[in-house]
Amino acid sequence: MNTILQSDSPYDSIDATSRKTHPVENPGACRSETVPTPLLDVVVENLAERLAANNQGRVTANHLMMYLPVSLAMISERLDNMVDRQIVFKEAIDGITTYEFQELVGHISGESIEGVDVYTGERLSKRDRTEIMAPATRAKLEAEIAAQANVIAWPADAAWQHEIIFVTATKSGPVNVAEVAGHTRLTLRQVKAKLLSLTKQGYCSLEIHNGQYRYRFPNINYPENHFRQHDETIHEYPASRETEWETKLIKILIAGIGIAFGCLAAAFILKIHFIFLLISGLGVSLMAIRQIVRSKEPNLIQPLRIL
């Protein structure tokens, strides 16, 4: 079932070409100056157009994630700005928000996305033939998104979103919470909440099989080397540690409860002096907290088996 979604984009009446730059009047000058569009805006638009040309005119925010170390919201915001209901439409197809390029519907260009700089259009060197950006373009993009990380803290969402999309990328059928949790750094409770959040935002669809919730994602090819590179880039920003700290706090709480019960059991069963147990318990607790805080999350993220 396809549902056309309305867009509140300020660009509804502006054609695709004029979106690239925004003229701004300078009170101190006799002519107007052109302010360059942010690099990410142009990269998302160009990449979406190329991907849609290879996918019968349709693309989702999930498809762009495998190429960009940013959050789904950052991609969706820019895709929404492309919607004009003449050339680009926004639809809900089987519960997943999809962008349809009317002029590309039914066509598959067969042109490779890689090997050409998505921003400049220049051919890349043989060394970078599997990339979509030249090193200089990527450096500028990373500098731009780093500046935004200080304002909107997007890495907090981008970190777990890339994990889940990478893990589910090769699964052609729906997945359940336990499957995803078993292949990520997230807890079962965290995965459950985040899958529901992704469903509400239209990045995956919810299906119910025999009373159990299952989630279906767009089937994309997210290479592991791309994920590792994005994961490393995103985790350079402090905001990306939000989910990791949630997990560590849970571990600290569990450890504290365990130590407290251990001390109480020793006091009643072994008749050990309570003051001694209190001091010993505090010492063990501090050591446990130190160990948990300093520990690094194991690199257990692997895609689900292809079905």
Coordinates of C-alpha atoms in Angstrom, one line a residue:
M1 CA 0.0 0.0 0.0
N2 CA 1.4 3.4 -1.1
T3 CA 0.5 6.5 0.8
I4 CA 1.7 9.9 -0.4
L5 CA 3.1 12.0 2.5
Q6 CA 2.8 15.7 2.5
S7 CA 6.0 17.8 2.8
D8 CA 6.5 21.0 4.7
S9 CA 9.6 21.7 2.8
P10 CA 10.4 25.4 2.1
Y11 CA 11.6 24.3 -1.4
D12 CA 8.3 23.0 -2.7
S13 CA 8.2 25.8 -5.3
I14 CA 11.9 25.8 -6.1
D15 CA 13.4 23.6 -8.8
A16 CA 16.2 21.2 -8.1
T17 CA 18.9 23.4 -9.6
S18 CA 18.1 26.5 -7.7
R19 CA 18.4 24.7 -4.4
K20 CA 22.1 24.3 -4.6
T21 CA 22.8 28.0 -3.7
H22 CA 20.9 30.6 -1.7
P23 CA 21.2 34.3 -2.8
V24 CA 21.5 36.6 0.2
E25 CA 21.3 40.4 0.0
N26 CA 24.2 42.3 1.5
P27 CA 23.1 45.7 2.8
G28 CA 26.5 47.1 2.2
A29 CA 26.8 46.0 -1.4
C30 CA 25.1 46.9 -4.6
R31 CA 24.7 43.3 -5.7
S32 CA 23.6 40.1 -4.1
E33 CA 26.0 37.5 -2.8
T34 CA 25.6 33.7 -3.2
V35 CA 26.0 31.7 0.0
P36 CA 27.2 28.1 -0.8
T37 CA 24.8 25.3 0.2
P38 CA 26.2 23.1 3.0
L39 CA 28.3 20.3 1.5
L40 CA 26.1 17.6 3.2
D41 CA 23.0 19.0 1.5
V42 CA 24.5 18.6 -2.0
V43 CA 26.0 15.2 -1.2
V44 CA 22.7 13.8 0.0
E45 CA 20.8 15.2 -3.0
N46 CA 23.3 13.9 -5.6
L47 CA 23.7 10.5 -3.9
A48 CA 19.9 10.1 -3.6
E49 CA 19.5 10.8 -7.3
R50 CA 22.2 8.3 -8.3
L51 CA 20.8 5.6 -6.0
A52 CA 17.3 6.1 -7.2
A53 CA 18.5 5.8 -10.8
N54 CA 19.7 2.3 -9.9
N55 CA 16.6 1.4 -8.0
Q56 CA 13.7 2.1 -10.3
G57 CA 13.4 5.7 -9.1
R58 CA 13.0 4.9 -5.4
V59 CA 15.3 5.4 -2.4
T60 CA 15.0 5.5 1.4
A61 CA 17.2 7.2 4.0
N62 CA 18.5 3.7 4.9
H63 CA 20.1 3.4 1.5
L64 CA 22.2 6.5 2.0
M65 CA 23.4 5.4 5.5
M66 CA 25.9 3.0 4.1
Y67 CA 27.7 5.9 2.4
L68 CA 27.5 8.6 5.0
P69 CA 28.6 8.7 8.7
V70 CA 25.6 10.7 9.9
S71 CA 22.2 10.0 11.5
L72 CA 19.0 9.0 9.8
A73 CA 17.4 12.3 10.8
M74 CA 20.1 14.3 9.1
I75 CA 19.6 12.4 5.8
S76 CA 15.7 12.5 6.1
E77 CA 15.7 16.3 6.6
R78 CA 17.6 16.8 3.4
L79 CA 15.6 14.3 1.4
D80 CA 12.4 16.1 2.7
N81 CA 13.8 19.3 1.2
M82 CA 13.9 17.7 -2.2
V83 CA 10.2 16.8 -2.2
D84 CA 8.2 19.1 -4.5
R85 CA 5.4 16.7 -5.5
Q86 CA 6.3 17.3 -9.2
I87 CA 9.7 15.6 -9.6
V88 CA 10.2 14.1 -6.1
F89 CA 7.4 12.5 -4.1
K90 CA 7.5 11.2 -0.5
E91 CA 5.5 8.0 0.1
A92 CA 4.9 5.4 2.7
I93 CA 5.4 2.1 1.0
D94 CA 4.6 -1.0 3.2
G95 CA 5.2 1.3 6.2
I96 CA 8.6 2.5 5.1
T97 CA 9.1 6.2 4.1
T98 CA 10.3 6.2 0.5
Y99 CA 11.3 9.0 -1.9
E100 CA 10.3 8.5 -5.5
F101 CA 11.9 10.4 -8.4
Q102 CA 9.1 10.5 -10.9
E103 CA 11.4 10.9 -13.9
L104 CA 13.4 7.8 -12.9
V105 CA 10.5 5.4 -12.1
G106 CA 11.0 2.0 -13.8
H107 CA 14.5 2.8 -14.9
I108 CA 17.8 1.1 -13.8
S109 CA 20.8 3.0 -15.1
G110 CA 23.4 0.4 -14.3
E111 CA 25.9 3.2 -13.6
S112 CA 28.2 2.5 -10.7
I113 CA 27.8 4.7 -7.6
E114 CA 31.4 4.3 -6.7
G115 CA 34.5 5.6 -8.4
V116 CA 33.1 9.2 -9.0
D117 CA 33.1 12.0 -6.5
V118 CA 29.4 12.5 -5.6
Y119 CA 30.1 16.2 -5.0
T120 CA 32.4 17.3 -7.8
G121 CA 31.6 14.6 -10.3
E122 CA 35.3 13.9 -10.9
R123 CA 36.6 10.5 -11.5
L124 CA 38.5 9.1 -8.5
S125 CA 41.9 7.5 -8.6
K126 CA 42.4 3.7 -8.8
R127 CA 43.2 3.8 -5.1
D128 CA 39.8 5.3 -4.3
R129 CA 37.8 3.5 -6.9
T130 CA 35.5 1.9 -4.3
E131 CA 34.7 5.3 -2.7
I132 CA 32.1 7.9 -3.5
M133 CA 34.2 10.9 -2.4
A134 CA 37.7 12.1 -2.9
P135 CA 39.8 12.4 0.3
A136 CA 39.5 16.2 0.1
T137 CA 35.7 16.1 -0.2
R138 CA 35.4 13.6 2.7
A139 CA 37.7 15.8 4.9
K140 CA 35.4 18.8 4.2
L141 CA 32.3 16.8 4.9
E142 CA 33.7 15.4 8.2
A143 CA 34.7 18.9 9.3
E144 CA 31.1 20.1 8.6
I145 CA 29.4 17.4 10.4
A146 CA 31.8 17.7 13.3
A147 CA 30.7 21.3 13.7
Q148 CA 27.1 20.2 13.8
A149 CA 27.9 17.6 16.4
N150 CA 28.4 20.4 18.9
V151 CA 25.0 21.8 18.2
I152 CA 22.6 18.9 17.7
A153 CA 24.5 15.9 19.2
W154 CA 23.6 13.7 16.2
P155 CA 26.3 11.1 16.9
A156 CA 24.2 9.8 19.9
D157 CA 21.6 8.5 17.4
A158 CA 24.0 7.8 14.5
A159 CA 26.0 5.3 16.5
W160 CA 23.2 2.8 17.2
Q161 CA 21.4 3.5 14.0
H162 CA 24.3 2.4 11.9
E163 CA 24.7 -0.7 14.1
I164 CA 21.1 -1.8 13.5
I165 CA 21.0 -1.0 9.8
F166 CA 24.3 -2.8 9.2
V167 CA 23.2 -5.9 11.2
T168 CA 19.8 -6.1 9.3
A169 CA 21.1 -5.1 5.9
T170 CA 21.5 -8.5 4.4
K171 CA 18.4 -10.0 5.9
S172 CA 15.7 -10.3 3.3
G173 CA 13.0 -11.2 5.8
P174 CA 11.8 -9.6 9.0
V175 CA 13.9 -9.7 12.2
N176 CA 13.0 -10.0 15.9
V177 CA 14.5 -8.1 18.8
A178 CA 16.6 -11.0 20.1
E179 CA 18.3 -11.5 16.7
V180 CA 19.3 -7.9 16.5
A181 CA 20.4 -7.7 20.2
G182 CA 22.6 -10.8 19.7
H183 CA 24.6 -9.1 17.0
T184 CA 25.1 -5.6 18.4
R185 CA 26.6 -3.8 21.4
L186 CA 23.1 -2.9 22.6
T187 CA 21.0 -4.6 25.3
L188 CA 17.8 -6.4 24.6
R189 CA 15.8 -3.6 26.3
Q190 CA 17.7 -0.9 24.2
V191 CA 17.1 -2.8 21.0
K192 CA 13.4 -3.2 21.7
A193 CA 13.0 0.6 22.3
K194 CA 15.1 1.6 19.3
L195 CA 13.3 -0.7 16.9
L196 CA 10.0 0.7 18.0
S197 CA 11.4 4.2 17.5
L198 CA 12.6 3.4 14.0
T199 CA 9.2 2.0 13.1
K200 CA 7.4 5.2 14.2
Q201 CA 9.7 7.3 12.1
G202 CA 9.2 5.1 9.0
Y203 CA 12.7 3.6 8.7
C204 CA 11.3 0.0 9.1
S205 CA 7.9 -1.6 9.3
L206 CA 6.4 -3.7 12.0
E207 CA 4.9 -7.1 11.4
I208 CA 3.2 -9.4 13.8
H209 CA 3.8 -13.2 13.4
N210 CA 2.1 -15.5 15.9
G211 CA 1.8 -12.7 18.4
Q212 CA 5.4 -11.7 18.1
Y213 CA 6.8 -8.4 16.8
R214 CA 9.1 -8.6 13.9
Y215 CA 10.7 -5.7 12.0
R216 CA 11.3 -5.5 8.2
F217 CA 14.0 -3.2 6.9
P218 CA 14.8 -2.2 3.3
N219 CA 17.1 -4.7 1.8
I220 CA 20.4 -3.0 1.2
N221 CA 24.1 -3.9 0.8
Y222 CA 26.0 -2.4 3.6
P223 CA 29.7 -3.5 3.2
E224 CA 31.5 -4.3 6.5
N225 CA 34.4 -2.1 5.6
H226 CA 32.0 0.9 5.1
F227 CA 30.4 0.2 8.5
R228 CA 33.7 -0.1 10.4
Q229 CA 34.9 3.2 8.8
H230 CA 31.7 5.0 9.7
D231 CA 31.6 3.5 13.2
E232 CA 35.1 4.7 13.9
T233 CA 34.3 8.2 12.6
I234 CA 31.1 8.6 14.6
H235 CA 32.8 7.4 17.9
E236 CA 35.3 10.2 17.6
Y237 CA 32.5 12.5 18.9
P238 CA 31.8 12.3 22.7
A239 CA 28.0 12.4 22.0
S240 CA 28.2 9.0 20.4
R241 CA 29.0 7.4 23.8
E242 CA 25.5 8.0 25.2
T243 CA 24.2 4.5 24.5
E244 CA 27.5 3.0 25.7
W245 CA 27.3 4.9 29.0
E246 CA 23.7 3.7 29.4
T247 CA 24.9 0.1 29.2
K248 CA 27.8 0.7 31.6
L249 CA 25.5 2.3 34.1
I250 CA 23.3 -0.7 34.0
K251 CA 26.4 -2.9 34.6
I252 CA 27.5 -0.7 37.5
L253 CA 24.0 -0.9 39.1
I254 CA 23.9 -4.7 38.7
A255 CA 27.4 -5.1 40.2
G256 CA 26.5 -2.8 43.1
I257 CA 23.4 -4.8 43.9
G258 CA 25.4 -8.0 43.7
I259 CA 28.1 -6.8 46.0
A260 CA 25.5 -5.4 48.5
F261 CA 23.7 -8.7 48.7
G262 CA 27.1 -10.5 49.1
C263 CA 28.0 -8.4 52.0
L264 CA 24.7 -8.9 53.7
A265 CA 24.9 -12.7 53.2
A266 CA 28.4 -12.7 54.7
A267 CA 27.3 -10.7 57.7
F268 CA 24.4 -13.0 58.6
I269 CA 25.9 -16.4 57.6
L270 CA 29.6 -15.9 58.4
K271 CA 29.0 -13.5 61.3
I272 CA 31.7 -11.1 59.9
H273 CA 31.7 -7.7 61.5
F274 CA 29.6 -5.3 59.5
I275 CA 32.1 -2.4 59.5
F276 CA 34.7 -4.7 57.9
L277 CA 32.2 -5.8 55.3
L278 CA 31.2 -2.2 54.6
I279 CA 34.8 -1.2 54.0
S280 CA 35.5 -4.3 51.9
G281 CA 32.3 -3.8 49.9
L282 CA 33.2 -0.2 49.1
G283 CA 36.6 -1.2 48.0
V284 CA 35.3 -4.0 45.7
S285 CA 32.6 -1.6 44.4
L286 CA 35.2 1.0 43.4
M287 CA 37.3 -1.6 41.7
A288 CA 34.3 -2.9 39.8
I289 CA 33.2 0.6 38.7
R290 CA 36.8 1.4 37.6
Q291 CA 36.9 -1.8 35.5
I292 CA 33.5 -1.2 33.9
V293 CA 34.2 2.4 33.1
R294 CA 37.6 1.6 31.5
S295 CA 36.4 -1.4 29.6
K296 CA 35.9 -1.2 25.9
E297 CA 32.8 -2.7 24.2
P298 CA 33.7 -5.9 22.4
N299 CA 33.5 -5.7 18.6
L300 CA 30.7 -8.3 18.2
I301 CA 28.7 -6.5 15.5
Q302 CA 28.1 -8.8 12.6
P303 CA 25.4 -8.9 10.0
L304 CA 22.6 -11.4 10.4
R305 CA 22.6 -14.5 8.2
I306 CA 21.3 -14.0 4.7
L307 CA 17.9 -15.7 4.2

